[in-house]
Amino acid sequence: MLKIKIIIKKLELAVHRHNRVILLVLLLITFASVTTTQYASHFYERSQSKTPNNPALQTAKNNNQEINKADLKKKDQPDNATGSNTTTSEGQAANQAQTPPAATPKKTTAPTPAPVPTPAPAPEPAPPPAQPPEIASESSCPGQSSTTNTAAVLACMASYARAYYGIGPISSNSSLVDSAVAKAQDMLDCGYSHTACGRAFDYWFSIKGYTGGWRGENIAQGYTSNGEVFIAWMNSSGHRANILNPNFQHIGCAISSSGLLWVMQLGGY
């Protein structure tokens, strides 16, 4: 009301000054101010009257605020066991204690099969050593692997070796063959020697009828075949020289009846 009185006082002053424009503006402002004040007061009173005074609702609201405060306070407390900010309620702990842990499936490993032994391949037989080119093959002089027909086999091999080096041929002589057989028996009776039984190496040459002036002799012991003993003689310088001596044209060979005693006698004119 005080404001209205002040405004009316101002209007009176304006009238006295004959300012109609100002008077009209002041009237409009006064009307708007009064209207707005009355409307706001009326709205406030109606709002207060529409809000019921419900004690139960107010209590629930207060309880909800207290619950929220309690939850926040509980979440802020650290866990004593781990020191983390997450806690577990008693009901959850009981449920976890009653629930057995899930069984971990055992890993099964298939048994490793035992290795199957692989048989080692049988070693291939070593090839026979290559014979020197002056040694006749088995096909050229058959019977090299035996101890029979010694006179003919050794005469053939001697002729082949001599021909390889361009030396004149040598042939088997019956008188020298008989002399060689007698000499082999002397060595069997008296021991392995060129002078067995005290006789000269060419003792049996003349006795068996050989008259040639060039004479030579090779002896050996223990070899098991015609070819083996001939190769051994060719690998010895003295025996090799006799076989390749161009002064010899005849040959007679023999083996003892036992003991593997070998005799080769050579002669020439």
Short mmCIF file of C-alpha atoms in Angstrom, two decimals:
data_model
loop_
_atom_site.label_atom_id
_atom_site.label_comp_id
_atom_site.label_asym_id
_atom_site.label_seq_id
_atom_site.Cartn_x
_atom_site.Cartn_y
_atom_site.Cartn_z
CA MET A 1 0.00 0.00 0.00
CA LEU A 2 2.92 2.26 0.68
CA LYS A 3 4.04 1.91 -2.92
CA ILE A 4 0.58 2.85 -4.16
CA LYS A 5 0.56 5.99 -2.04
CA ILE A 6 3.93 6.97 -3.39
CA ILE A 7 2.77 6.44 -6.96
CA ILE A 8 -0.42 8.52 -6.36
CA LYS A 9 1.70 11.28 -4.92
CA LYS A 10 3.80 11.29 -8.04
CA LEU A 11 0.66 11.44 -10.20
CA GLU A 12 -0.53 14.44 -8.30
CA LEU A 13 2.76 16.15 -8.98
CA ALA A 14 2.52 15.28 -12.64
CA VAL A 15 -1.01 16.69 -12.91
CA HIS A 16 0.03 19.89 -11.40
CA ARG A 17 2.72 20.17 -14.02
CA HIS A 18 0.23 19.41 -16.75
CA ASN A 19 2.30 16.55 -18.16
CA ARG A 20 -0.39 14.30 -19.52
CA VAL A 21 1.97 11.93 -21.29
CA ILE A 22 3.84 11.16 -18.14
CA LEU A 23 0.58 10.75 -16.32
CA LEU A 24 -0.63 8.15 -18.84
CA VAL A 25 2.63 6.15 -18.62
CA LEU A 26 2.55 6.17 -14.84
CA LEU A 27 -1.00 4.91 -14.86
CA LEU A 28 -0.08 2.01 -17.09
CA ILE A 29 2.92 1.08 -14.94
CA THR A 30 0.81 1.25 -11.79
CA PHE A 31 -1.84 -0.99 -13.24
CA ALA A 32 0.71 -3.57 -14.44
CA SER A 33 2.54 -3.64 -11.11
CA VAL A 34 -0.62 -4.15 -9.07
CA THR A 35 -1.92 -6.84 -11.36
CA THR A 36 1.37 -8.80 -11.31
CA THR A 37 1.70 -8.67 -7.53
CA GLN A 38 -1.83 -9.88 -6.95
CA TYR A 39 -1.44 -12.76 -9.45
CA ALA A 40 1.83 -14.00 -7.93
CA SER A 41 0.36 -13.94 -4.43
CA HIS A 42 -2.73 -15.79 -5.56
CA PHE A 43 -0.61 -18.51 -7.35
CA TYR A 44 1.56 -19.05 -4.28
CA GLU A 45 -1.49 -19.56 -2.09
CA ARG A 46 -3.00 -22.10 -4.49
CA SER A 47 0.31 -24.05 -4.69
CA GLN A 48 0.48 -24.31 -0.91
CA SER A 49 -3.09 -25.49 -0.75
CA LYS A 50 -2.56 -28.27 -3.42
CA THR A 51 0.50 -29.83 -1.67
CA PRO A 52 -0.85 -32.30 0.95
CA ASN A 53 0.92 -32.61 4.22
CA ASN A 54 1.64 -36.41 4.08
CA PRO A 55 3.73 -37.55 7.05
CA ALA A 56 4.28 -41.09 5.65
CA LEU A 57 5.63 -39.78 2.37
CA GLN A 58 7.94 -37.40 4.20
CA THR A 59 9.19 -40.26 6.41
CA ALA A 60 9.90 -42.50 3.39
CA LYS A 61 11.76 -39.66 1.73
CA ASN A 62 13.88 -39.15 4.82
CA ASN A 63 14.54 -42.90 5.09
CA ASN A 64 15.60 -43.07 1.45
CA GLN A 65 18.10 -40.29 2.05
CA GLU A 66 19.45 -42.15 5.09
CA ILE A 67 19.77 -45.40 3.07
CA ASN A 68 21.68 -43.62 0.34
CA LYS A 69 23.99 -42.10 2.90
CA ALA A 70 24.54 -45.54 4.50
CA ASP A 71 25.35 -47.14 1.12
CA LEU A 72 27.82 -44.47 0.24
CA LYS A 73 29.47 -44.76 3.61
CA LYS A 74 29.69 -48.57 3.30
CA LYS A 75 31.18 -48.41 -0.17
CA ASP A 76 33.78 -45.98 1.00
CA GLN A 77 35.06 -48.37 3.69
CA PRO A 78 38.06 -50.48 2.51
CA ASP A 79 37.99 -54.27 2.68
CA ASN A 80 40.16 -55.53 5.55
CA ALA A 81 41.29 -58.65 3.71
CA THR A 82 42.42 -57.19 0.42
CA GLY A 83 42.55 -53.45 1.02
CA SER A 84 40.28 -52.82 -1.96
CA ASN A 85 37.24 -50.52 -1.99
CA THR A 86 34.83 -53.38 -2.83
CA THR A 87 33.04 -55.24 0.02
CA THR A 88 31.01 -58.44 -0.01
CA SER A 89 27.82 -58.80 2.00
CA GLU A 90 27.36 -61.66 4.47
CA GLY A 91 24.68 -63.28 2.31
CA GLN A 92 26.93 -63.29 -0.72
CA ALA A 93 29.80 -64.72 1.34
CA ALA A 94 27.53 -67.53 2.62
CA ASN A 95 26.38 -68.36 -0.91
CA GLN A 96 29.97 -68.49 -2.12
CA ALA A 97 30.94 -70.78 0.76
CA GLN A 98 28.07 -73.18 -0.03
CA THR A 99 28.80 -73.30 -3.78
CA PRO A 100 31.68 -75.73 -4.48
CA PRO A 101 34.26 -74.57 -6.98
CA ALA A 102 33.86 -75.88 -10.48
CA ALA A 103 36.01 -78.90 -11.14
CA THR A 104 38.93 -78.24 -13.48
CA PRO A 105 38.89 -80.79 -16.30
CA LYS A 106 41.99 -82.92 -16.34
CA LYS A 107 44.05 -82.80 -19.47
CA THR A 108 44.48 -86.22 -20.98
CA THR A 109 47.49 -86.95 -23.10
CA ALA A 110 47.41 -89.70 -25.66
CA PRO A 111 50.20 -92.22 -25.11
CA THR A 112 53.12 -91.77 -27.40
CA PRO A 113 53.48 -94.82 -29.63
CA ALA A 114 56.71 -96.70 -29.17
CA PRO A 115 59.09 -96.12 -32.06
CA VAL A 116 59.22 -98.97 -34.48
CA PRO A 117 62.82 -100.02 -34.95
CA THR A 118 63.90 -99.73 -38.53
CA PRO A 119 66.22 -102.52 -39.52
CA ALA A 120 69.50 -101.28 -40.79
CA PRO A 121 70.10 -102.20 -44.39
CA ALA A 122 72.46 -105.07 -44.86
CA PRO A 123 75.88 -103.82 -45.88
CA GLU A 124 76.67 -104.44 -49.46
CA PRO A 125 79.58 -106.78 -49.95
CA ALA A 126 82.77 -104.99 -50.75
CA PRO A 127 83.74 -105.40 -54.37
CA PRO A 128 86.76 -107.60 -54.90
CA PRO A 129 89.96 -105.67 -55.30
CA ALA A 130 90.83 -104.93 -58.84
CA GLN A 131 93.46 -107.33 -60.11
CA PRO A 132 96.60 -105.94 -61.66
CA PRO A 133 96.36 -105.93 -65.45
CA GLU A 134 99.07 -108.60 -65.74
CA ILE A 135 96.93 -111.09 -63.80
CA ALA A 136 94.71 -113.25 -66.00
CA SER A 137 90.99 -113.39 -65.32
CA GLU A 138 89.20 -116.56 -64.32
CA SER A 139 87.76 -116.85 -67.79
CA SER A 140 91.23 -116.61 -69.35
CA CYS A 141 92.77 -119.16 -66.98
CA PRO A 142 90.00 -121.25 -65.33
CA GLY A 143 90.64 -122.98 -62.00
CA GLN A 144 92.30 -120.08 -60.13
CA SER A 145 90.06 -120.50 -57.07
CA SER A 146 90.93 -124.18 -56.50
CA THR A 147 94.00 -126.28 -55.71
CA THR A 148 93.43 -128.81 -58.49
CA ASN A 149 95.03 -128.89 -61.94
CA THR A 150 97.78 -126.71 -60.48
CA ALA A 151 100.38 -127.32 -63.22
CA ALA A 152 98.09 -126.18 -66.07
CA VAL A 153 96.54 -123.19 -64.21
CA LEU A 154 99.87 -121.70 -63.04
CA ALA A 155 101.48 -122.23 -66.48
CA CYS A 156 98.52 -120.35 -68.07
CA MET A 157 98.80 -117.44 -65.63
CA ALA A 158 102.59 -117.19 -66.13
CA SER A 159 102.20 -117.09 -69.91
CA TYR A 160 99.49 -114.37 -69.60
CA ALA A 161 101.70 -112.16 -67.42
CA ARG A 162 104.68 -112.53 -69.70
CA ALA A 163 102.58 -111.73 -72.76
CA TYR A 164 101.28 -108.58 -71.06
CA TYR A 165 104.87 -107.30 -70.79
CA GLY A 166 105.81 -108.50 -74.24
CA ILE A 167 108.00 -111.35 -73.01
CA GLY A 168 108.27 -114.64 -74.97
CA PRO A 169 105.79 -117.41 -74.12
CA ILE A 170 106.40 -120.17 -71.58
CA SER A 171 104.90 -123.65 -71.74
CA SER A 172 104.34 -126.49 -69.32
CA ASN A 173 107.09 -129.18 -69.45
CA SER A 174 106.37 -132.72 -68.18
CA SER A 175 109.94 -133.26 -66.85
CA LEU A 176 109.72 -130.06 -64.83
CA VAL A 177 106.23 -131.00 -63.58
CA ASP A 178 107.59 -134.32 -62.27
CA SER A 179 110.58 -132.52 -60.69
CA ALA A 180 108.21 -130.06 -58.95
CA VAL A 181 106.09 -132.93 -57.53
CA ALA A 182 109.23 -134.58 -56.08
CA LYS A 183 110.43 -131.29 -54.58
CA ALA A 184 107.03 -130.71 -52.91
CA GLN A 185 107.28 -134.11 -51.27
CA ASP A 186 110.81 -133.36 -50.02
CA MET A 187 109.52 -130.16 -48.33
CA LEU A 188 106.64 -132.12 -46.83
CA ASP A 189 109.09 -134.73 -45.50
CA CYS A 190 112.01 -132.54 -44.51
CA GLY A 191 110.62 -129.04 -44.07
CA TYR A 192 109.94 -125.96 -46.07
CA SER A 193 113.21 -125.01 -47.84
CA HIS A 194 114.84 -124.68 -51.27
CA THR A 195 117.29 -127.36 -50.13
CA ALA A 196 114.84 -129.68 -48.39
CA CYS A 197 116.31 -133.03 -47.34
CA GLY A 198 119.82 -131.65 -48.06
CA ARG A 199 119.34 -131.56 -51.82
CA ALA A 200 120.09 -128.65 -54.20
CA PHE A 201 117.05 -126.77 -55.48
CA ASP A 202 117.59 -128.27 -59.00
CA TYR A 203 118.35 -131.79 -57.78
CA TRP A 204 115.18 -133.24 -59.32
CA PHE A 205 115.63 -131.41 -62.67
CA SER A 206 118.23 -133.86 -63.90
CA ILE A 207 116.71 -136.85 -62.11
CA LYS A 208 113.40 -136.23 -63.92
CA GLY A 209 115.19 -135.76 -67.30
CA TYR A 210 115.28 -131.99 -67.85
CA THR A 211 118.53 -130.97 -69.53
CA GLY A 212 118.11 -127.21 -70.03
CA GLY A 213 120.89 -125.04 -68.65
CA TRP A 214 118.66 -122.15 -67.35
CA ARG A 215 117.03 -123.15 -64.09
CA GLY A 216 114.95 -121.37 -61.45
CA GLU A 217 112.56 -122.16 -58.64
CA ASN A 218 109.73 -120.45 -56.66
CA ILE A 219 108.24 -121.99 -53.49
CA ALA A 220 105.40 -120.90 -51.14
CA GLN A 221 103.44 -122.20 -48.16
CA GLY A 222 99.91 -121.74 -46.78
CA TYR A 223 98.07 -120.22 -49.75
CA THR A 224 94.68 -121.78 -50.42
CA SER A 225 94.26 -121.49 -54.20
CA ASN A 226 96.17 -121.43 -57.46
CA GLY A 227 95.32 -117.80 -58.16
CA GLU A 228 96.18 -116.67 -54.62
CA VAL A 229 99.67 -118.11 -54.67
CA PHE A 230 100.41 -116.77 -58.16
CA ILE A 231 99.39 -113.21 -57.16
CA ALA A 232 101.60 -113.50 -54.05
CA TRP A 233 104.57 -114.47 -56.21
CA MET A 234 103.91 -111.54 -58.57
CA ASN A 235 103.90 -109.19 -55.57
CA SER A 236 107.37 -110.35 -54.54
CA SER A 237 110.27 -108.89 -56.52
CA GLY A 238 112.46 -112.05 -56.58
CA HIS A 239 109.64 -114.42 -57.49
CA ARG A 240 108.29 -111.96 -60.04
CA ALA A 241 111.71 -111.72 -61.70
CA ASN A 242 111.80 -115.51 -62.19
CA ILE A 243 108.31 -115.57 -63.80
CA LEU A 244 109.15 -112.70 -66.17
CA ASN A 245 112.71 -113.89 -66.98
CA PRO A 246 112.89 -114.13 -70.80
CA ASN A 247 115.50 -116.93 -70.54
CA PHE A 248 112.88 -119.35 -69.27
CA GLN A 249 110.75 -121.15 -71.84
CA HIS A 250 109.47 -124.08 -69.75
CA ILE A 251 107.62 -124.38 -66.44
CA GLY A 252 106.51 -127.16 -64.11
CA CYS A 253 104.29 -126.58 -60.98
CA ALA A 254 102.93 -128.77 -58.15
CA ILE A 255 101.34 -128.69 -54.68
CA SER A 256 102.06 -131.16 -51.90
CA SER A 257 99.46 -133.74 -50.94
CA SER A 258 98.98 -131.88 -47.65
CA GLY A 259 100.30 -128.77 -45.92
CA LEU A 260 99.74 -126.42 -48.87
CA LEU A 261 103.35 -126.47 -50.03
CA TRP A 262 103.70 -124.91 -53.49
CA VAL A 263 106.52 -125.41 -56.05
CA MET A 264 107.19 -123.67 -59.40
CA GLN A 265 110.27 -124.75 -61.39
CA LEU A 266 111.41 -122.94 -64.55
CA GLY A 267 113.98 -123.91 -67.22
CA GLY A 268 115.35 -122.83 -70.53
CA TYR A 269 117.93 -123.67 -73.14
#
